[in-house]
Short mmCIF file of C-alpha atoms and ligand atoms in Angstrom, two decimals:
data_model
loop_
_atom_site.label_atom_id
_atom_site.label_comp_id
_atom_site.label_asym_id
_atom_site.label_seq_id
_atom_site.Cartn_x
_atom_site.Cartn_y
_atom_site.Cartn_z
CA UNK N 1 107.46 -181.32 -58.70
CA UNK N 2 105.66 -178.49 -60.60
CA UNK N 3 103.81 -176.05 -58.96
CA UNK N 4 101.14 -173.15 -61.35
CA UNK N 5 99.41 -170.99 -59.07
CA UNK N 6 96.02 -170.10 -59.83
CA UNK N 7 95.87 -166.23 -59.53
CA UNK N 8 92.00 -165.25 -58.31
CA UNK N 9 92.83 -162.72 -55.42
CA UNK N 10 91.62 -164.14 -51.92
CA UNK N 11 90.67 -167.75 -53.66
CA UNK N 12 93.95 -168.36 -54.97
CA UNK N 13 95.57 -171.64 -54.76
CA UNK N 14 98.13 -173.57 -56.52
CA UNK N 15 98.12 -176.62 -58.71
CA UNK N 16 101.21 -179.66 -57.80
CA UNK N 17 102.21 -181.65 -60.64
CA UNK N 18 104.44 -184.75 -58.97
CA UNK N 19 104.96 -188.00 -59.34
CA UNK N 20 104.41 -190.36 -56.36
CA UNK N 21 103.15 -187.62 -54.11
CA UNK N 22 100.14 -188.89 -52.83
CA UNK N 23 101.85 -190.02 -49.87
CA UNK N 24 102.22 -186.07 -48.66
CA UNK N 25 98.82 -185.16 -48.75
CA UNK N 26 98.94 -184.50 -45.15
CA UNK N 27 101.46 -182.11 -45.69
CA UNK N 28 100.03 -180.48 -48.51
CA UNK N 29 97.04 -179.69 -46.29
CA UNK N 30 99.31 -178.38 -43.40
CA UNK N 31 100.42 -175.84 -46.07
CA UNK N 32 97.59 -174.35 -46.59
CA UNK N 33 96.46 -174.41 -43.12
CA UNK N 34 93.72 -177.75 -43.01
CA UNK N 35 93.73 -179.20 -39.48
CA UNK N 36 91.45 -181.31 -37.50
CA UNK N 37 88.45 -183.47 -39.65
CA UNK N 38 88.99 -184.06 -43.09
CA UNK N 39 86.44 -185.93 -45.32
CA UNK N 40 88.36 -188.42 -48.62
CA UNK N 41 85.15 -188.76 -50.72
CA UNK N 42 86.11 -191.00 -53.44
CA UNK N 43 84.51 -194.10 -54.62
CA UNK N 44 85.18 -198.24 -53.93
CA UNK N 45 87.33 -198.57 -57.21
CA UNK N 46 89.99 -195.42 -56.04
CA UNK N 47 89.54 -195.83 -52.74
CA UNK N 48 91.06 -199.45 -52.94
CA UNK N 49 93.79 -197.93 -54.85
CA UNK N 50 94.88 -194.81 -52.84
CA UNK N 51 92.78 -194.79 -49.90
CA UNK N 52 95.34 -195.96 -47.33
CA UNK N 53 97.96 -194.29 -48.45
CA UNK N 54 96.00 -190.66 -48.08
CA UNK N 55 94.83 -191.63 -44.53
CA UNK N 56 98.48 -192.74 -43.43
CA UNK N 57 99.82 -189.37 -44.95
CA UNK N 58 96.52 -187.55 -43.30
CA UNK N 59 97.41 -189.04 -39.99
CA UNK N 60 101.07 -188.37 -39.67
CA UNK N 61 100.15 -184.81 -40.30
CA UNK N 62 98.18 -184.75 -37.48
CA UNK N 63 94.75 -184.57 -39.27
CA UNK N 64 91.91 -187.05 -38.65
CA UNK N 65 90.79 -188.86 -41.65
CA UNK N 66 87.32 -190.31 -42.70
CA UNK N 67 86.61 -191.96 -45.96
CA UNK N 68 83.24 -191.13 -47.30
CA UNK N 69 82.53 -193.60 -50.07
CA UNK N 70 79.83 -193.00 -52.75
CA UNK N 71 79.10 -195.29 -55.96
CA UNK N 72 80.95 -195.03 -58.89
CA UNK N 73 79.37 -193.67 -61.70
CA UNK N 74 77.98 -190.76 -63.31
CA UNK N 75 74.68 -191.76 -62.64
CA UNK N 76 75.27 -191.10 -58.97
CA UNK N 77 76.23 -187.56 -59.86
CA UNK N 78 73.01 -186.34 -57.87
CA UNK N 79 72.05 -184.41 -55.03
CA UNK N 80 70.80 -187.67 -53.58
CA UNK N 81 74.67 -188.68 -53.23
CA UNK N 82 75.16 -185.07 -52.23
CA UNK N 83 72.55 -185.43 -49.41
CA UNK N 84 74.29 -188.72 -48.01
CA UNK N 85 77.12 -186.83 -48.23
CA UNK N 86 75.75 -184.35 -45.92
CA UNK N 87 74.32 -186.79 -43.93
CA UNK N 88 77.24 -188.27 -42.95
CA UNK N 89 79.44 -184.93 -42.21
CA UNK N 90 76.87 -183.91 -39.97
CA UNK N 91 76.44 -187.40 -38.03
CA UNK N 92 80.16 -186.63 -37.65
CA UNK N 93 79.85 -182.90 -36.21
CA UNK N 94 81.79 -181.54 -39.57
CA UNK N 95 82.19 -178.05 -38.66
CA UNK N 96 83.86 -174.70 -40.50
CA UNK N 97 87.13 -175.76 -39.99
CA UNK N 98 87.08 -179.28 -41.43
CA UNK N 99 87.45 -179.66 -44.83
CA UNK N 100 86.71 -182.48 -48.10
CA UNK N 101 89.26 -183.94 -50.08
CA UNK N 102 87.95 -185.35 -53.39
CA UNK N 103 90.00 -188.55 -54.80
CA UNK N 104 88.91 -189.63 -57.69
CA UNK N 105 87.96 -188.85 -61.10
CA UNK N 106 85.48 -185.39 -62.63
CA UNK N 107 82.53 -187.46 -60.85
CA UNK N 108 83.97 -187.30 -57.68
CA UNK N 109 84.99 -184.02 -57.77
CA UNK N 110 82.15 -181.97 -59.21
CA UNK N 111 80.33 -183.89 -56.48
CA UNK N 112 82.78 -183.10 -53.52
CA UNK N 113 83.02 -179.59 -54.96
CA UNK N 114 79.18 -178.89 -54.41
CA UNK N 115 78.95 -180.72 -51.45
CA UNK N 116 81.93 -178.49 -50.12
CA UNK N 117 80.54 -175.16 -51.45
CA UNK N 118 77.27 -176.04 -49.60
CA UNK N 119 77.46 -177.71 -46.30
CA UNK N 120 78.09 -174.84 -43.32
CA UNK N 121 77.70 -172.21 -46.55
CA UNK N 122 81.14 -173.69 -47.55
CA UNK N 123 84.07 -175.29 -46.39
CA UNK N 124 87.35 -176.08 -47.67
CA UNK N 125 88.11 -178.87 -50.18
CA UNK N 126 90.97 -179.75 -52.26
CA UNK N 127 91.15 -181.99 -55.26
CA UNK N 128 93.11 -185.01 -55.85
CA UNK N 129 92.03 -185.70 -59.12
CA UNK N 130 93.13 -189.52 -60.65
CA UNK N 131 91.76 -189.47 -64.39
CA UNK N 132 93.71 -187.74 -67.09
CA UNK N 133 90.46 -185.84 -67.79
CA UNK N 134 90.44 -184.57 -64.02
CA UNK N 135 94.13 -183.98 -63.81
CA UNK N 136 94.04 -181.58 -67.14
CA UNK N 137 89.92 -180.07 -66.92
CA UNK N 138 88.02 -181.00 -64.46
CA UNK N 139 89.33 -180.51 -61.42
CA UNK N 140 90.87 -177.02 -61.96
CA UNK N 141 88.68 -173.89 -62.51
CA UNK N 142 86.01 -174.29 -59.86
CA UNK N 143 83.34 -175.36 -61.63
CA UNK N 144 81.14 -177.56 -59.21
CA UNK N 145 77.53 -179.40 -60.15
CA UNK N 146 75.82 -182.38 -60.04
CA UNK N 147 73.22 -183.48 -62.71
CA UNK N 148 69.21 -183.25 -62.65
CA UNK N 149 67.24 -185.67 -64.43
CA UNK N 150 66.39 -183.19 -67.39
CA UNK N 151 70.65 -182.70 -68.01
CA UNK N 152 74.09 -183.03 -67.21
CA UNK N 153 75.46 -180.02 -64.58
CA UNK N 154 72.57 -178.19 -64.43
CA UNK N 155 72.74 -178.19 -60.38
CA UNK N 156 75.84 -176.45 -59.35
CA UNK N 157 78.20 -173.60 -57.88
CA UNK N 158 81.51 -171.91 -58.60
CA UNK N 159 83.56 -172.79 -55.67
CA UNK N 160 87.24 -172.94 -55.85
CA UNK N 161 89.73 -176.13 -54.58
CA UNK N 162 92.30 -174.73 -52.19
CA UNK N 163 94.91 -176.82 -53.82
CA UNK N 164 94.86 -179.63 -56.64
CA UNK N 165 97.37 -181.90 -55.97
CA UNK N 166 97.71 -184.02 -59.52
CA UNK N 167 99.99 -187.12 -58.64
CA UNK N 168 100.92 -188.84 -62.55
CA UNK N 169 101.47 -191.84 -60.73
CA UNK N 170 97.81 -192.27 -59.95
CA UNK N 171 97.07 -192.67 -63.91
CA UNK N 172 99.42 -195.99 -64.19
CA UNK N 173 96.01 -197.89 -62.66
CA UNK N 174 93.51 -196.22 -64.78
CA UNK N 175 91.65 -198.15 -67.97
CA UNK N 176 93.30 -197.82 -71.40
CA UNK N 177 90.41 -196.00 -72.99
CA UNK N 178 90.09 -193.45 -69.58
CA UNK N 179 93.40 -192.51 -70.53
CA UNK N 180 93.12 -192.03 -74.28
CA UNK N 181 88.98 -189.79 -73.69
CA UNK N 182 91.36 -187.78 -71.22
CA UNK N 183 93.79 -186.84 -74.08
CA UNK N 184 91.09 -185.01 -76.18
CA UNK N 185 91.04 -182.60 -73.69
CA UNK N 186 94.82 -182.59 -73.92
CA UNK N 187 94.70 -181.75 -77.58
CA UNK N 188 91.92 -179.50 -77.28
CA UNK N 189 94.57 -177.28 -75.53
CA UNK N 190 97.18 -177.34 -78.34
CA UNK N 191 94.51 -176.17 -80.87
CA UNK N 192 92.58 -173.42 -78.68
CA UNK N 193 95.85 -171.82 -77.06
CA UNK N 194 99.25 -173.31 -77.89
CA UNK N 195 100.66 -174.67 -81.52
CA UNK N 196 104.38 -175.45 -79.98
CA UNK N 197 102.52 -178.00 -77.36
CA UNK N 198 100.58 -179.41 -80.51
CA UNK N 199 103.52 -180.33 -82.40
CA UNK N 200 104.98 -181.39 -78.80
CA UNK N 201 102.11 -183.88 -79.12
CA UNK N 202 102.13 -184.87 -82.54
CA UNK N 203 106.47 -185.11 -82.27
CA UNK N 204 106.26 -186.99 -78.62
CA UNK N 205 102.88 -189.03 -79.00
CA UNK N 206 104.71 -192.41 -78.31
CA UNK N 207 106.56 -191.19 -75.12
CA UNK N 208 102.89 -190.14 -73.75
CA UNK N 209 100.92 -192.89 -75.33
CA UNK N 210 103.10 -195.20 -73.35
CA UNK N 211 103.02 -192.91 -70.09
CA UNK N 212 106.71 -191.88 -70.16
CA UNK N 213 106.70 -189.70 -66.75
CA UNK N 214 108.49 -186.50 -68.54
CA UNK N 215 106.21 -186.49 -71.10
CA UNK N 216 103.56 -186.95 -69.05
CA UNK N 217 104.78 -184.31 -66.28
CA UNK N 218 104.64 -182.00 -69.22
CA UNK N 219 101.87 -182.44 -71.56
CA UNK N 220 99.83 -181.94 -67.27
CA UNK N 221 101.59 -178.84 -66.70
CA UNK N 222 101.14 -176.97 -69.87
CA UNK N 223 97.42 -178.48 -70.31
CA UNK N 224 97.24 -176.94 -66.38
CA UNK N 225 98.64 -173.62 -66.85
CA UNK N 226 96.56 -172.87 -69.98
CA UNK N 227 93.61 -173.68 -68.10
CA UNK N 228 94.67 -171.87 -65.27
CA UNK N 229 95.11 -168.51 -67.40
CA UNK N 230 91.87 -168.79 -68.71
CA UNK N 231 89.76 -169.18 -65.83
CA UNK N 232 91.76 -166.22 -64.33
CA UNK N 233 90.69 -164.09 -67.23
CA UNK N 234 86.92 -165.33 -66.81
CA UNK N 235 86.94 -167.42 -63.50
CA UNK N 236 82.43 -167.26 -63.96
CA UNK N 237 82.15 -167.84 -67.66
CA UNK N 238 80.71 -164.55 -68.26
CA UNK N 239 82.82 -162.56 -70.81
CA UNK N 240 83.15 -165.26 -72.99
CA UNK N 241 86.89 -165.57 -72.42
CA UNK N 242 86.04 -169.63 -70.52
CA UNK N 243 83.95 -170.36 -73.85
CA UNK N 244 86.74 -171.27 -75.59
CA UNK N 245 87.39 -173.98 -73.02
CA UNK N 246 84.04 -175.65 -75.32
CA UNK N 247 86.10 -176.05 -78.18
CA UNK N 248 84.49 -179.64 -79.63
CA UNK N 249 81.90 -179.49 -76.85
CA UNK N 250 78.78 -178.44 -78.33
CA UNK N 251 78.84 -180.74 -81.37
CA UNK N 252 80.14 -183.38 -78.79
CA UNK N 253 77.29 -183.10 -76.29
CA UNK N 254 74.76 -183.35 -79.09
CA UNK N 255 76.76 -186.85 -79.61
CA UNK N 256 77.05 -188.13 -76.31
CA UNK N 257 72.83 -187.11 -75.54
CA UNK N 258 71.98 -188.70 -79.00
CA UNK N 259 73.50 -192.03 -78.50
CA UNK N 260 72.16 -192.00 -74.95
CA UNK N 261 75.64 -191.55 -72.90
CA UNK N 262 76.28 -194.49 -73.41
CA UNK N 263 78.23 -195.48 -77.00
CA UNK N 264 80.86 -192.70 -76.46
CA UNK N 265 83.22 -191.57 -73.05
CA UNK N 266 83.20 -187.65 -72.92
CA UNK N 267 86.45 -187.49 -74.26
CA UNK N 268 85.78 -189.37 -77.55
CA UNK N 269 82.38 -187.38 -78.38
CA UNK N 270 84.59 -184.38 -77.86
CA UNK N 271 87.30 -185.65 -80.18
CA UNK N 272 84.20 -186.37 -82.65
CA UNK N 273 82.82 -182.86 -81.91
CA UNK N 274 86.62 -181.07 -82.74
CA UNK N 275 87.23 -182.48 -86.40
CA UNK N 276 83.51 -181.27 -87.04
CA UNK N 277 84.36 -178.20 -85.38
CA UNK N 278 87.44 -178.22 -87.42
CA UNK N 279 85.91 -178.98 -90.72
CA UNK N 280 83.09 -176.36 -89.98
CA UNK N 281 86.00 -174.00 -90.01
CA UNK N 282 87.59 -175.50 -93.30
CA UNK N 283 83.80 -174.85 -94.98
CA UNK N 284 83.37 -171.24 -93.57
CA UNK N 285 87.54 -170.46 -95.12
CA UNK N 286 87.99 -169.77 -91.20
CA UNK N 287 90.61 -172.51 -91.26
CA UNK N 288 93.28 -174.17 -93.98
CA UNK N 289 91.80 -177.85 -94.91
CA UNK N 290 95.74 -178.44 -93.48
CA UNK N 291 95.36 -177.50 -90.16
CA UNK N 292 91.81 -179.64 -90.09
CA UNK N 293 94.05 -182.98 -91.29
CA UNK N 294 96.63 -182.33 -88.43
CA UNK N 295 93.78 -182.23 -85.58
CA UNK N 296 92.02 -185.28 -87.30
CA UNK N 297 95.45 -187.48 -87.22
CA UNK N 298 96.87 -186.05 -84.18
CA UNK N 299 93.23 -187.54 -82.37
CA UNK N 300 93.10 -190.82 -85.12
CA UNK N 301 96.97 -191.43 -83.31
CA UNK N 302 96.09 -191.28 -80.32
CA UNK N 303 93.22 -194.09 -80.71
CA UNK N 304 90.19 -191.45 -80.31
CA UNK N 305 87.49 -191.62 -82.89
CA UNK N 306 86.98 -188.84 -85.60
CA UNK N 307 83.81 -190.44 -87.66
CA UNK N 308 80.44 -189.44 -86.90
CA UNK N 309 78.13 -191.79 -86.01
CA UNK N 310 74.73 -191.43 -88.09
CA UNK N 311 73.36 -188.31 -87.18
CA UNK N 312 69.47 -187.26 -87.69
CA UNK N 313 70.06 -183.56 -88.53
CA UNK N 314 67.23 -182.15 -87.34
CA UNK N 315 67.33 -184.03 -83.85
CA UNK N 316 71.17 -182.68 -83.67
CA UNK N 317 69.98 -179.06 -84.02
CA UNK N 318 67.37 -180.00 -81.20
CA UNK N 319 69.76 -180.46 -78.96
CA UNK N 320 72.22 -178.25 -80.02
CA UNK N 321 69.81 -175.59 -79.17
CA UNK N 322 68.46 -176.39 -76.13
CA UNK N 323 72.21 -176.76 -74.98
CA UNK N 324 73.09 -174.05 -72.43
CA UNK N 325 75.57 -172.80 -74.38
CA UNK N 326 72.87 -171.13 -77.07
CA UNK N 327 72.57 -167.28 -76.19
CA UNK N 328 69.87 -165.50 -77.68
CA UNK N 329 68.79 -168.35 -79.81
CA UNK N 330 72.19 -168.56 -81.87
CA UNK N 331 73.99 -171.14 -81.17
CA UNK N 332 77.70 -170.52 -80.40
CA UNK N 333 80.67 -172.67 -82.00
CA UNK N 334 84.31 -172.11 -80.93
CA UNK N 335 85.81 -172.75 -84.79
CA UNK N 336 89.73 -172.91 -85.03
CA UNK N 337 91.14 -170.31 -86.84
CA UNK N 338 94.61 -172.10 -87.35
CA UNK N 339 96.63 -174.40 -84.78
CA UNK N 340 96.74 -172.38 -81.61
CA UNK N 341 94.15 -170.01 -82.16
CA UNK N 342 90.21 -170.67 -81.71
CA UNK N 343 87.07 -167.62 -82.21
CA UNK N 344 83.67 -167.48 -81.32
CA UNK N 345 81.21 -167.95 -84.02
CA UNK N 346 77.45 -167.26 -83.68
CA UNK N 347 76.85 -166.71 -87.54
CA UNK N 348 76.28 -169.97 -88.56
CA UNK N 349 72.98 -170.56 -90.74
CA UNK N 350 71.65 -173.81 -91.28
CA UNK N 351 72.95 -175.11 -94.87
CA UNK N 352 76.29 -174.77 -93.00
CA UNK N 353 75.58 -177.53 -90.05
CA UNK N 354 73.75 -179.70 -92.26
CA UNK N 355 76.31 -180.22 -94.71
CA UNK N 356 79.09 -180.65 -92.18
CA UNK N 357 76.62 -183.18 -90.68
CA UNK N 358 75.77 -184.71 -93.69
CA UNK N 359 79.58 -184.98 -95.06
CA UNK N 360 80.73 -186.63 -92.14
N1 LIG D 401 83.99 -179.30 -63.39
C1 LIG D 401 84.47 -179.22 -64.60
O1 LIG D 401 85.02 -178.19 -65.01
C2 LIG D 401 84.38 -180.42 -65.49
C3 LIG D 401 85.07 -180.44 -66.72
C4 LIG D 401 85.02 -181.60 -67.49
C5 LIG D 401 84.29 -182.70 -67.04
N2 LIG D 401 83.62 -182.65 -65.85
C6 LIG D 401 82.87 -183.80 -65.34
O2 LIG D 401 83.79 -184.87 -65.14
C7 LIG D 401 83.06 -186.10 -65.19
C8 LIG D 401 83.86 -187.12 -65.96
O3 LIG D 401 85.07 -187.34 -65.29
P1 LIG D 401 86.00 -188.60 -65.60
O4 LIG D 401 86.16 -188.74 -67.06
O5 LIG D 401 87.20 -188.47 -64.76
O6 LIG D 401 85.09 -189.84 -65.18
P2 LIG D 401 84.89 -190.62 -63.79
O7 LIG D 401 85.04 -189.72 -62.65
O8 LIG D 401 83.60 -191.35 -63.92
O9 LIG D 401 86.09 -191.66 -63.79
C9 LIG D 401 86.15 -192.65 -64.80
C10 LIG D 401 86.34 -194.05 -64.22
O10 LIG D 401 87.68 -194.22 -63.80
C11 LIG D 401 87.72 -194.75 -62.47
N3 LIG D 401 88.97 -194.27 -61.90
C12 LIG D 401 89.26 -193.00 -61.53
N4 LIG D 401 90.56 -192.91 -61.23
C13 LIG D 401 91.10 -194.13 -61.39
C14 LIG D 401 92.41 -194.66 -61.25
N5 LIG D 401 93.45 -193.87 -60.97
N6 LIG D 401 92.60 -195.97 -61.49
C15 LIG D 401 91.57 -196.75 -61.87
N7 LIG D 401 90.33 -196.32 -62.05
C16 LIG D 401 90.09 -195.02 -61.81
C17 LIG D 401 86.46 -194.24 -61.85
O11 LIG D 401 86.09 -195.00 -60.74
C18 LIG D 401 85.48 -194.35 -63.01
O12 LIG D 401 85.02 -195.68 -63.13
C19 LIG D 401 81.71 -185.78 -65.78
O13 LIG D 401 80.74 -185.82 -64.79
C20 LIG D 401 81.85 -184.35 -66.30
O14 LIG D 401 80.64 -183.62 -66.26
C21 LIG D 401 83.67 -181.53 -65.08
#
């Protein structure tokens, strides 16, 4: 079992990496504290996976479990769901002391999370994330929403888990191409913050490909801990510090909006979005053209795509724009510098985009 505490004064908490742990939930939430009513919001597909064994474990710590189900899907990322949500914790006299516990994957708990940071003003929740994505982004930093009609996120609250309790086992269940989008985020890490876990990646990719639990243990912790030290250094996004999280994000949400959400998982648009990022870099002489061929076949090994699909420039810059990462009117591109080391780049004229666009 690894344990990385997430240092944020009074809403501190601490991330467990374990194998085969869902079983001590209960205790987990003894820990910290949780008694009485707690609230498993997951969805039919986990819940018939790891439902029973959270209640059993919930039970035999004393706690009294309730499974709230909502659908799977992102499109049920809403404050409709959140409302039902509501609806339900109040029809069962939820009160300041009860708490959520969101099983599932980053739908389930950016959903949870709001509905947590909401109901009474807040209550406690903690997240037991089972996608790769959730168990190395999503589920660790705080960052709660759900999505309006007009764009992904764009309802939401900071509001910190009071533990995330990652269990690797969960991930031996989840789809083949779930687990290769989550490892995009994985690599994102080696490139924006650590070069000795990307050549862990690129020298271990078979033991993690095929789910090897030390590799696996590992490539969560470190993708965890860098995280972790970034949202203590900017737990509200506003120095600029969390920006770097974005790495292959604003080229890849240009990608997943222009082919509708529906072509690409987040993961792949993002792998898409960090060998343009990458090769943006390369054309500025931010970056060695070496460094850009070691993040295209580290992410072409793993399975994840690196071509673009056929872009209309001007639409691209559209969006790109009206993304809410654009600050007065530039927009902003994390660019990697080399292996390990990413800046902030707001200088970028036109001619530049288009002919990375255009190349690819
Ligand atoms: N809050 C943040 O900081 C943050 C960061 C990144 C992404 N996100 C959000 O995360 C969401 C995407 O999360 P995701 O990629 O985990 O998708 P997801 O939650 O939709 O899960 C993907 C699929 O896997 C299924 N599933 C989950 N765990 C499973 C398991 N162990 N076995 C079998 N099936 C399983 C789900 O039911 C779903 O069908 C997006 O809404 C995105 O906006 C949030």
């Amino acid at each position: 079992m690894q344990r990385i505490n997430v240092a944020l004064g009074d809403r501190s908490y601490d991330i467990i990496i374990c194998n085969e742990c869902i079983k001590d939930t209960g205790n987990h939430l003894s820990e910290i504290g949780l008694r009485g009513k707690v609230g498993i919001v997951t969805n039919p597909v986990v819940n018939r996976y790891f439902g029973r064994r959270i209640r059993e474990s919930l039970k035999g710590a004393g706690l009294k479990p309730f499974t709230i189900t909502i659908p799977n899907g992102e499109r049920y990322k809403t404050l409709k769901t959140v409302t039902n949500i509501y609806d339900k914790l109040v029809s069962l006299k939820f009160e300041r002391g009860s708490s959520l516990i969101a099983l599932g994957g980053g739908v389930i708990g950016d959903i949870t999370g709001f509905a947590a940071a909401t109901y009474l003003r807040g209550i406690p929740y903690i997240q037991v994330p089972t996608t790769l994505l959730a168990q190395v982004d999503s589920s660790v930093g705080g960052k709660t929403a759900v999505d309006h009609r007009k764009g992904k996120n764009l309802i939401g609250a900071f509001y910190q888990p009071q533990r995330v309790l990652i269990d690797i086992d969960t991930l031996h269940t989840l789809p083949r191409r779930e687990f290769i989008a989550g490892m995009a985020e994985v690599v994102k890490y080696g490139v924006i913050a650590d070069e000795v876990f990307f050549n862990y990646l690129e020298e271990n990719l078979n033991d993690i490909l095929s789910q090897k639990t030390d590799s696996l243990l590992h490539i969560i912790k470190r993708s965890c801990e860098i995280k972790a030290h970034i949202v203590e250094k900017d737990e509200r996004d506003v120095s600029g510090r969390r920006a770097i999280l974005n790495f292959g994000h604003t080229f890849g949400h240009a990608i997943e909006t222009i082919t509708g959400y529906k072509k690409f998982k987040h993961g792949e648009a993002v792998a898409i979005g960090m060998v343009m990022a990458a090769r943006l870099a390369v054309q500025l002489n931010l970056c060695s053209h070496h460094a850009y061929k070691r993040i295209k076949d580290l992410l072409n090994r793993i399975g994840l795509p690196t071509e673009l699909p056929k872009l209309n420039f001007s639409e691209t810059m559209k969006i790109m724009q009206h993304d809410k990462k654009v600050s007065e009117e530039k927009i902003k591109f994390i660019l990697p510098k080399r292996i390990g080391e990413v800046i902030s780049f707001s200088d970028l004229v036109h001619a530049d985009l288009k002919r990375v666009i255009e190349d690819m």
